DNA sequence: AGATTTTTGTACCATTTCGAAAGAAATTCC
DNA sequence: GGAATTTCTTTCGAAATGGTACAAAAATCT
């Protein structure tokens, strides 16, 4: 007999009252709640959104990452994102669409985080060290324990039944392999590696070890062990450390 | 207005009639439906089971493997196992217990499949070849597409929220690392590897590549690529093939 | 100010899901 | 053959789930 009306959360009332005030203040005090882009405030016609889609999507991503697609209910999502179901549906579509959008956001976000490590001016070893450090930071992040890699853990689970998700997972894995292999080839051409090195094979090893780190992080393997694994893999594929 | 009574499946009637006949026949014709163990038929007192718990558990394992814990409903399980919910509940407990039992069965089953590869009489290279071949066969098996590794894909997803499952996943990963490392050390002591090889590091690489193969199999990476990945990893950790 | 448009908040619906109760069926023990 | 026991089948029910309808609210345009 637990009625839905039994919510004792006062935030809705506050939010309703605050949103109008916040928007009004935004125009004068400059502290916008919706963060209008620096130069272009062509506001739309109707009632303004009470949330920023970007941060809501970020919350959704965290929720999906925590429990996976099926175990994350729309109630969970709506609570985590701080918006109610109709708004969610209106902005992001149904649950699956939201999942896809969250996944795309994850890919863009992580690609951006890995970008500095792929600077061609770095040595192979420096690049690998940065890649592993970035990966470990991503996989160990999360307010509710290490959340692993979305591609490897969350999306790959759905890849079985959803061809579209599967295609994205394929692309993500392939992209990882290809990017790292390219970096290995560059290193080989610059004499950092012996001339006939099998760069594709080494790249797959690096990819695999990163995936394994994602899995292990989810099993709560301590950070030090993950870092040790990264170091030993680097030594194996890039030659032992010079001293 | 779809009533539950609308099942047009006649199997229940047949099953009911058949089970009595089958059991009766079993006693005389020797073709038992319940497969009494070779030497010990101390049948229990009440109505006999109409299913073999072992094969039902196998079906449950396949169902969980296909869709994961949350996305597999008790209806799915009951349909896949061929037994109805109350029997399922009475035999295996609730959904989570069934999941744990299925996972334990998976571990036992795969351990048995890997056992021949770990024969100490094999060379390191032979052992690795057998291990990868076994893994690929396991991960690509499944009536509904490649199902990957239960530990890596299915259980690791639940590991986030369920400490007991997490502990099993930890143990599974650690066991894999340790077993392979032991085999590497033996090879090193017998001169198959240079004296100061970092066996733990190599073992983790092998573990990681196997996990990556599981992930890739689920993304429908073709078998040939998985095998190529196995070969190149073997060459890397056990030295290139002798000819 | 009033019309228009977009979003929000509440309530609701149909279905699914997990779990359990109750009686029928099948077997062994006496 | 009858009592006891175990399992099977049917059915139910409470809660959760994904999704939606509808009116109030908050903004812009005229």
mmCIF file of N, CA and C in Angstrom, chain A residues 11 13 49 52 91 124 131 157 174 189 241:
data_model
loop_
_atom_site.group_PDB
_atom_site.id
_atom_site.type_symbol
_atom_site.label_atom_id
_atom_site.label_comp_id
_atom_site.label_asym_id
_atom_site.label_seq_id
_atom_site.Cartn_x
_atom_site.Cartn_y
_atom_site.Cartn_z
ATOM 1 N N UNK A 11 12.255 18.888 -2.656
ATOM 2 C CA UNK A 11 13.066 19.541 -3.679
ATOM 3 C C UNK A 11 12.220 20.041 -4.846
ATOM 4 N N UNK A 13 9.199 21.311 -4.876
ATOM 5 C CA UNK A 13 8.639 22.621 -4.590
ATOM 6 C C UNK A 13 9.716 23.701 -4.686
ATOM 7 N N UNK A 49 14.273 25.055 -19.656
ATOM 8 C CA UNK A 49 14.583 23.816 -18.940
ATOM 9 C C UNK A 49 15.091 24.126 -17.540
ATOM 10 N N UNK A 52 20.371 21.118 -16.957
ATOM 11 C CA UNK A 52 21.270 21.168 -18.094
ATOM 12 C C UNK A 52 21.396 19.765 -18.665
ATOM 13 N N UNK A 91 13.332 14.786 -23.523
ATOM 14 C CA UNK A 91 14.654 15.282 -23.897
ATOM 15 C C UNK A 91 15.533 14.208 -24.526
ATOM 16 N N UNK A 124 57.396 6.448 -27.030
ATOM 17 C CA UNK A 124 56.455 5.333 -26.899
ATOM 18 C C UNK A 124 56.183 5.036 -25.432
ATOM 19 N N UNK A 131 48.772 6.600 -21.109
ATOM 20 C CA UNK A 131 47.546 5.864 -21.455
ATOM 21 C C UNK A 131 47.086 5.021 -20.266
ATOM 22 N N UNK A 157 27.757 -6.088 -22.363
ATOM 23 C CA UNK A 157 26.680 -6.947 -21.887
ATOM 24 C C UNK A 157 25.465 -6.846 -22.788
ATOM 25 N N UNK A 174 38.054 -1.655 -31.961
ATOM 26 C CA UNK A 174 38.879 -1.523 -33.150
ATOM 27 C C UNK A 174 39.630 -0.191 -33.125
ATOM 28 N N UNK A 189 59.277 3.253 -36.709
ATOM 29 C CA UNK A 189 59.937 3.997 -37.783
ATOM 30 C C UNK A 189 60.978 4.974 -37.238
ATOM 31 N N UNK A 241 62.720 -0.641 -18.794
ATOM 32 C CA UNK A 241 63.018 0.771 -18.580
ATOM 33 C C UNK A 241 64.509 1.036 -18.705
#
